[in-house]
Amino acid sequence: MRRLLIFSTFLFFGSQLWAQDDLGRLLASGVDDAKTFATDYLRPGTRASVFNLSNGWYQSAEVKDVLGFEFSIIGNAGVNLNDHHSFNMNTADYQNLQFVDGSAEKDVSTILGHNPQPVDVYLEYDTPFGKQQVEVTLPDGLAAAGVEFVPAAFLQARLGIFKGTELKARYFPKINYDNVEAEIYGAGLQHEITSWLPLDLPVAISGLVAYTKMNGSYDFTEQSYLDGENQRIKTNMDSWLFSGIVSTNFPVINFYGGLGYMTGSSDTAMLGTYIVNDETTGYVISEVEDPFTIVDDINGMKANLGVALKLGFFKITGDYSFQEYDAVSVGMHLSF
């Protein structure tokens, strides 16, 4: 479970679950069945993560003066995820899988959820000794570990480059811990429309376009139930954000908000060699290399409301994003 928490923090989904014996055994029912389950199981986590990557890009519609600089630490967390804790699993969508209790379909945990009671399925496969069955328990999700959010964090900076325009950049240094690797980077451009007006207005209005990329992998060969080599999960996610922003221009406390559109994608691959054996006879049911890749395109409208407290060169901010997967963002900022 420790790797689950590490990976959910840096890679946005609990890849330790892939290394659990029962999930690895799903390959016994065939690659198609394993991919069908993995797609529904992972989708809420990856979608929440892509939305998360688009958060935290702004805390004001007012941009920095030319060569003005601000350094920030931003944290995000996808919240209110209860509607995404389960999915309806229908055995008609599977070739060699059925519920042990004979149900045709039932709601089971996604990577964000938790099964109150173990959900057992039979996997059926052919051997020279006839058809065989193995009983497998479907995996739980993050809620089983008490994790009710999808986190993200990164360093961020903005620099005024010419009148009314600032360049933004974000980065999370590449980590390599306990067979987990992950990094985040991105860039954006914000232009303040009101900077061209001759009036001294109490509000600022600007537009933003920003891009974020996340790469990560988890090598679970040593923890895998299945024989094989280089068993790992590799994921790539990205998001584009196009947003209008409005904020107040007061000395200490300010309010900001935005309305925009996010579009992005996730690409999650199960890589390596997997040898699935019959537990009773030792017969090799299948040997699979790079079983599958799950691709998902994600987009949607989003809006946010936030507050900023300015204390000299230091600022604290917090906002709430209204989107398919709601999120909160908090930040600490130092201006120069």
Coordinates of C-alpha atoms in Angstrom, one line a residue:
M1 CA 0.0 0.0 0.0
R2 CA 3.0 2.3 0.5
R3 CA 3.7 2.3 -3.2
L4 CA 0.1 2.9 -3.9
L5 CA 0.2 6.2 -2.0
I6 CA 3.6 7.2 -3.6
F7 CA 2.3 6.5 -7.1
S8 CA -1.0 8.1 -6.6
T9 CA 0.8 11.3 -5.4
F10 CA 3.3 11.5 -8.3
L11 CA 1.7 9.5 -11.1
F12 CA -2.0 10.1 -10.3
F13 CA -3.2 6.5 -10.1
G14 CA -2.3 3.7 -7.7
S15 CA -0.2 1.5 -9.9
Q16 CA 0.6 -0.8 -7.0
L17 CA -2.8 -2.2 -7.7
W18 CA -1.4 -3.5 -11.0
A19 CA 1.1 -5.5 -9.1
Q20 CA -1.4 -7.3 -6.9
D21 CA -1.7 -11.0 -7.7
D22 CA -5.4 -10.9 -8.6
L23 CA -5.2 -8.1 -11.1
G24 CA -2.2 -9.8 -12.8
R25 CA -4.3 -13.0 -13.1
L26 CA -6.9 -11.2 -15.2
L27 CA -4.5 -11.9 -18.1
A28 CA -5.5 -15.5 -17.8
S29 CA -8.9 -14.7 -19.3
G30 CA -7.2 -13.0 -22.3
V31 CA -5.7 -9.7 -23.2
D32 CA -9.1 -8.3 -24.4
D33 CA -10.8 -9.1 -21.1
A34 CA -7.9 -7.6 -19.1
K35 CA -7.9 -4.4 -21.2
T36 CA -11.7 -4.1 -20.9
F37 CA -11.5 -4.2 -17.1
A38 CA -8.4 -2.0 -16.9
T39 CA -10.0 0.7 -19.1
D40 CA -13.1 1.1 -16.9
Y41 CA -11.1 0.7 -13.7
L42 CA -8.5 3.4 -14.6
R43 CA -10.6 5.9 -16.5
P44 CA -11.8 8.0 -13.5
G45 CA -8.3 8.3 -12.1
T46 CA -6.7 9.3 -15.4
R47 CA -9.5 11.7 -16.3
A48 CA -9.3 13.4 -12.9
S49 CA -5.5 13.6 -13.3
V50 CA -5.7 15.3 -16.7
F51 CA -8.2 17.9 -15.3
N52 CA -5.8 18.3 -12.4
L53 CA -3.0 19.2 -14.7
S54 CA -5.0 22.2 -16.0
N55 CA -5.5 23.7 -12.6
G56 CA -3.5 26.3 -10.7
W57 CA -2.3 28.3 -13.7
Y58 CA -3.4 31.7 -12.5
Q59 CA -4.2 33.5 -9.3
S60 CA -4.9 37.0 -10.8
A61 CA -5.9 38.5 -14.1
E62 CA -3.2 41.2 -13.6
V63 CA 0.1 40.3 -15.1
K64 CA 3.6 41.1 -14.0
D65 CA 5.4 44.2 -15.2
V66 CA 8.2 43.8 -17.7
L67 CA 10.9 41.6 -16.0
G68 CA 8.7 41.3 -12.9
F69 CA 9.1 37.8 -11.5
E70 CA 7.1 35.5 -9.2
F71 CA 7.9 32.1 -7.9
S72 CA 5.2 29.7 -6.6
I73 CA 4.6 26.4 -5.0
I74 CA 1.2 25.0 -6.1
G75 CA -0.8 22.1 -4.8
N76 CA -3.9 20.6 -6.4
A77 CA -6.3 17.9 -5.2
G78 CA -9.3 16.5 -7.1
V79 CA -12.2 16.3 -4.7
N80 CA -15.9 15.3 -4.5
L81 CA -15.1 12.1 -6.4
N82 CA -17.8 9.8 -5.0
D83 CA -19.7 9.7 -8.3
H84 CA -16.6 8.1 -9.9
H85 CA -15.9 5.5 -7.2
S86 CA -17.6 2.6 -9.1
F87 CA -18.5 1.4 -12.6
N88 CA -21.1 -1.1 -13.8
M89 CA -19.3 -4.3 -14.8
N90 CA -21.3 -6.5 -17.2
T91 CA -20.1 -10.0 -17.9
A92 CA -21.6 -9.7 -21.5
D93 CA -18.7 -7.4 -22.3
Y94 CA -16.2 -10.2 -21.4
Q95 CA -15.3 -13.4 -23.2
N96 CA -14.0 -15.6 -20.4
L97 CA -15.1 -13.9 -17.1
Q98 CA -18.1 -14.4 -14.8
F99 CA -19.0 -13.4 -11.3
V100 CA -18.7 -16.2 -8.7
D101 CA -22.2 -15.5 -7.3
G102 CA -23.7 -15.8 -10.8
S103 CA -24.6 -12.1 -11.3
A104 CA -24.7 -10.9 -14.8
E105 CA -23.6 -7.4 -13.8
K106 CA -22.8 -5.4 -10.7
D107 CA -21.1 -2.1 -9.6
V108 CA -17.4 -2.6 -8.8
S109 CA -14.7 -0.3 -7.6
T110 CA -12.7 2.0 -9.9
I111 CA -9.2 3.0 -9.0
L112 CA -10.8 5.8 -6.9
G113 CA -13.2 3.7 -5.0
H114 CA -13.6 0.7 -2.6
N115 CA -15.5 -2.6 -2.7
P116 CA -17.2 -2.9 0.7
Q117 CA -17.1 -6.7 0.2
P118 CA -14.6 -8.6 -1.9
V119 CA -15.8 -9.1 -5.5
D120 CA -14.8 -12.5 -6.8
V121 CA -14.9 -13.6 -10.5
Y122 CA -14.1 -16.8 -12.3
L123 CA -11.6 -16.7 -15.2
E124 CA -11.9 -19.5 -17.7
Y125 CA -9.2 -20.7 -20.0
D126 CA -8.3 -23.7 -22.2
T127 CA -5.5 -26.2 -21.4
P128 CA -4.6 -29.6 -22.9
F129 CA -6.5 -31.0 -19.9
G130 CA -9.7 -29.2 -20.8
K131 CA -11.2 -26.0 -19.7
Q132 CA -10.0 -24.7 -16.3
Q133 CA -11.2 -22.0 -14.0
V134 CA -9.4 -19.8 -11.5
E135 CA -11.1 -17.6 -8.9
V136 CA -9.8 -14.0 -8.7
T137 CA -10.7 -11.1 -6.4
L138 CA -11.1 -7.8 -8.2
P139 CA -8.8 -5.0 -7.0
D140 CA -9.9 -2.1 -4.7
G141 CA -9.1 1.5 -5.3
L142 CA -7.6 4.5 -3.4
A143 CA -10.6 4.9 -1.1
A144 CA -9.6 1.5 0.4
A145 CA -6.5 3.2 1.7
G146 CA -8.4 6.2 3.0
V147 CA -7.4 8.4 0.1
E148 CA -10.4 10.5 -1.1
F149 CA -8.6 12.8 -3.5
V150 CA -6.3 12.8 -6.6
P151 CA -3.2 15.0 -5.8
A152 CA -0.7 17.0 -7.8
A153 CA 2.0 19.4 -7.0
F154 CA 4.6 21.5 -8.9
L155 CA 6.8 24.5 -8.8
Q156 CA 5.6 27.5 -10.9
A157 CA 7.0 30.8 -12.1
R158 CA 5.8 33.8 -14.1
L159 CA 7.8 36.5 -15.8
G160 CA 6.6 39.8 -17.4
I161 CA 8.1 39.8 -20.9
F162 CA 6.4 42.8 -22.5
K163 CA 3.5 45.2 -21.9
G164 CA 0.5 43.3 -20.7
T165 CA 2.0 39.8 -21.2
E166 CA 3.7 37.3 -19.0
L167 CA 5.3 33.9 -19.6
K168 CA 4.5 31.1 -17.2
A169 CA 6.3 27.8 -16.5
R170 CA 5.7 24.9 -14.2
Y171 CA 7.9 22.0 -13.3
F172 CA 8.0 19.0 -10.9
P173 CA 11.5 17.6 -10.8
K174 CA 11.9 14.1 -12.0
I175 CA 11.6 11.7 -9.1
N176 CA 12.9 8.1 -9.0
Y177 CA 11.8 6.3 -5.8
D178 CA 10.9 2.7 -5.2
N179 CA 10.7 1.9 -8.9
V180 CA 8.5 4.9 -9.5
E181 CA 9.5 7.7 -12.0
A182 CA 7.5 10.8 -12.7
E183 CA 7.9 14.4 -13.8
I184 CA 5.7 17.3 -14.8
Y185 CA 6.4 20.3 -16.9
G186 CA 4.5 23.0 -18.8
A187 CA 4.3 26.5 -20.1
G188 CA 1.7 29.2 -20.6
L189 CA 1.1 32.7 -21.9
Q190 CA -1.2 35.2 -20.3
H191 CA -2.2 38.6 -21.7
E192 CA -4.0 41.3 -19.8
I193 CA -6.5 43.2 -21.9
T194 CA -7.1 45.9 -19.4
S195 CA -3.4 46.9 -19.4
W196 CA -4.1 48.7 -22.7
L197 CA -6.8 50.9 -21.3
P198 CA -6.0 54.4 -20.0
L199 CA -8.3 54.0 -17.0
D200 CA -7.2 52.8 -13.5
L201 CA -9.8 50.1 -13.1
P202 CA -10.5 48.1 -9.9
V203 CA -10.6 44.9 -11.9
A204 CA -8.3 43.3 -14.5
I205 CA -9.3 41.1 -17.4
S206 CA -7.0 38.7 -19.2
G207 CA -6.8 35.6 -21.4
L208 CA -4.6 32.5 -20.9
V209 CA -3.4 29.6 -22.9
A210 CA -1.3 27.0 -21.1
Y211 CA 0.0 23.4 -21.7
T212 CA 1.0 20.8 -19.1
K213 CA 2.7 17.4 -19.6
M214 CA 3.2 14.5 -17.2
N215 CA 5.4 11.4 -17.8
G216 CA 5.6 8.6 -15.4
S217 CA 6.3 4.9 -15.1
Y218 CA 6.3 2.2 -12.4
D219 CA 8.3 -1.0 -12.7
F220 CA 6.7 -3.8 -10.7
T221 CA 8.6 -6.8 -12.0
E222 CA 9.9 -7.7 -8.5
Q223 CA 6.4 -7.5 -7.0
S224 CA 4.6 -9.3 -9.8
Y225 CA 2.8 -12.6 -9.3
L226 CA 3.4 -13.5 -12.9
D227 CA 6.7 -14.7 -14.4
G228 CA 8.2 -12.4 -17.0
E229 CA 10.6 -9.4 -17.6
N230 CA 10.4 -5.6 -17.5
Q231 CA 6.8 -5.6 -16.2
R232 CA 5.8 -1.9 -15.9
I233 CA 3.2 0.7 -16.4
K234 CA 4.0 3.7 -18.4
T235 CA 1.7 6.7 -18.6
N236 CA 1.8 10.0 -20.5
M237 CA -0.8 12.7 -19.9
D238 CA -1.2 16.3 -21.2
S239 CA -3.7 19.1 -21.0
W240 CA -4.3 22.4 -22.8
L241 CA -6.2 25.2 -21.1
F242 CA -7.8 28.2 -22.7
S243 CA -9.4 30.6 -20.2
G244 CA -10.6 34.1 -19.6
I245 CA -9.8 35.5 -16.2
V246 CA -11.2 38.4 -14.1
S247 CA -9.7 39.6 -10.8
T248 CA -9.9 42.6 -8.4
N249 CA -7.0 45.0 -7.9
F250 CA -6.9 45.8 -4.2
P251 CA -3.9 46.2 -1.9
V252 CA -4.3 43.2 0.4
I253 CA -7.3 40.8 -0.3
N254 CA -8.3 40.1 -3.9
F255 CA -10.8 37.7 -5.6
Y256 CA -10.3 36.0 -9.0
G257 CA -12.2 33.7 -11.2
G258 CA -12.0 32.2 -14.7
L259 CA -14.1 30.4 -17.3
G260 CA -12.4 28.2 -19.8
Y261 CA -12.1 25.0 -21.8
M262 CA -9.7 22.1 -21.1
T263 CA -8.7 19.5 -23.6
G264 CA -6.1 16.7 -23.1
S265 CA -5.3 13.1 -23.3
S266 CA -3.9 10.1 -21.4
D267 CA -1.9 7.2 -22.7
T268 CA -1.4 4.3 -20.3
A269 CA 0.5 1.2 -21.4
M270 CA 1.1 -2.1 -19.7
L271 CA 4.5 -3.1 -20.9
G272 CA 6.8 -6.1 -20.5
T273 CA 6.5 -9.9 -20.8
Y274 CA 3.9 -11.8 -18.8
I275 CA 3.8 -15.6 -18.5
V276 CA 0.5 -16.9 -17.2
N277 CA 0.6 -20.4 -15.7
D278 CA -2.2 -22.8 -14.6
E279 CA -1.7 -23.0 -10.8
T280 CA -2.6 -26.7 -10.7
T281 CA -0.7 -28.2 -13.6
G282 CA 1.9 -25.5 -14.3
Y283 CA 0.8 -25.4 -17.9
V284 CA 1.6 -22.1 -19.6
I285 CA -1.7 -20.6 -20.5
S286 CA -0.3 -17.6 -22.4
E287 CA 2.9 -15.6 -22.8
V288 CA 2.1 -12.0 -23.6
E289 CA 4.4 -9.1 -24.5
D290 CA 3.3 -5.5 -24.0
P291 CA -0.4 -6.6 -23.4
F292 CA -2.2 -3.3 -24.1
T293 CA -2.3 0.5 -24.3
I294 CA -5.3 2.5 -23.1
V295 CA -5.8 5.9 -24.8
D296 CA -8.4 8.4 -23.6
D297 CA -9.2 11.9 -25.0
I298 CA -10.6 14.2 -22.3
N299 CA -12.1 17.7 -22.6
G300 CA -14.7 19.9 -20.9
M301 CA -15.6 23.3 -19.7
K302 CA -14.3 24.5 -16.3
A303 CA -14.7 27.5 -14.1
N304 CA -13.0 28.6 -10.8
L305 CA -13.3 31.1 -8.0
G306 CA -10.5 32.0 -5.7
V307 CA -9.1 34.4 -3.1
A308 CA -5.6 35.9 -2.7
L309 CA -4.1 37.4 0.4
K310 CA -1.1 39.6 -0.3
L311 CA 1.4 40.4 2.5
G312 CA 4.2 42.5 1.0
F313 CA 6.2 40.3 -1.4
F314 CA 4.4 37.2 -0.1
K315 CA 1.0 35.9 -1.2
I316 CA -1.2 33.0 -0.3
T317 CA -4.0 31.8 -2.6
G318 CA -6.7 29.3 -2.7
D319 CA -9.4 28.4 -5.3
Y320 CA -12.0 25.9 -6.2
S321 CA -12.5 24.6 -9.8
F322 CA -15.9 23.5 -11.0
Q323 CA -15.3 20.9 -13.7
E324 CA -16.1 17.2 -14.4
Y325 CA -13.7 16.3 -11.6
D326 CA -13.9 19.2 -9.1
A327 CA -10.6 20.3 -7.5
V328 CA -9.1 22.7 -5.0
S329 CA -5.8 24.5 -5.4
V330 CA -3.6 26.3 -2.9
G331 CA -0.4 28.2 -3.5
M332 CA 2.3 30.2 -1.9
H333 CA 3.9 32.9 -4.0
L334 CA 7.0 35.1 -3.7
S335 CA 7.3 38.2 -5.9
F336 CA 10.5 40.0 -6.9

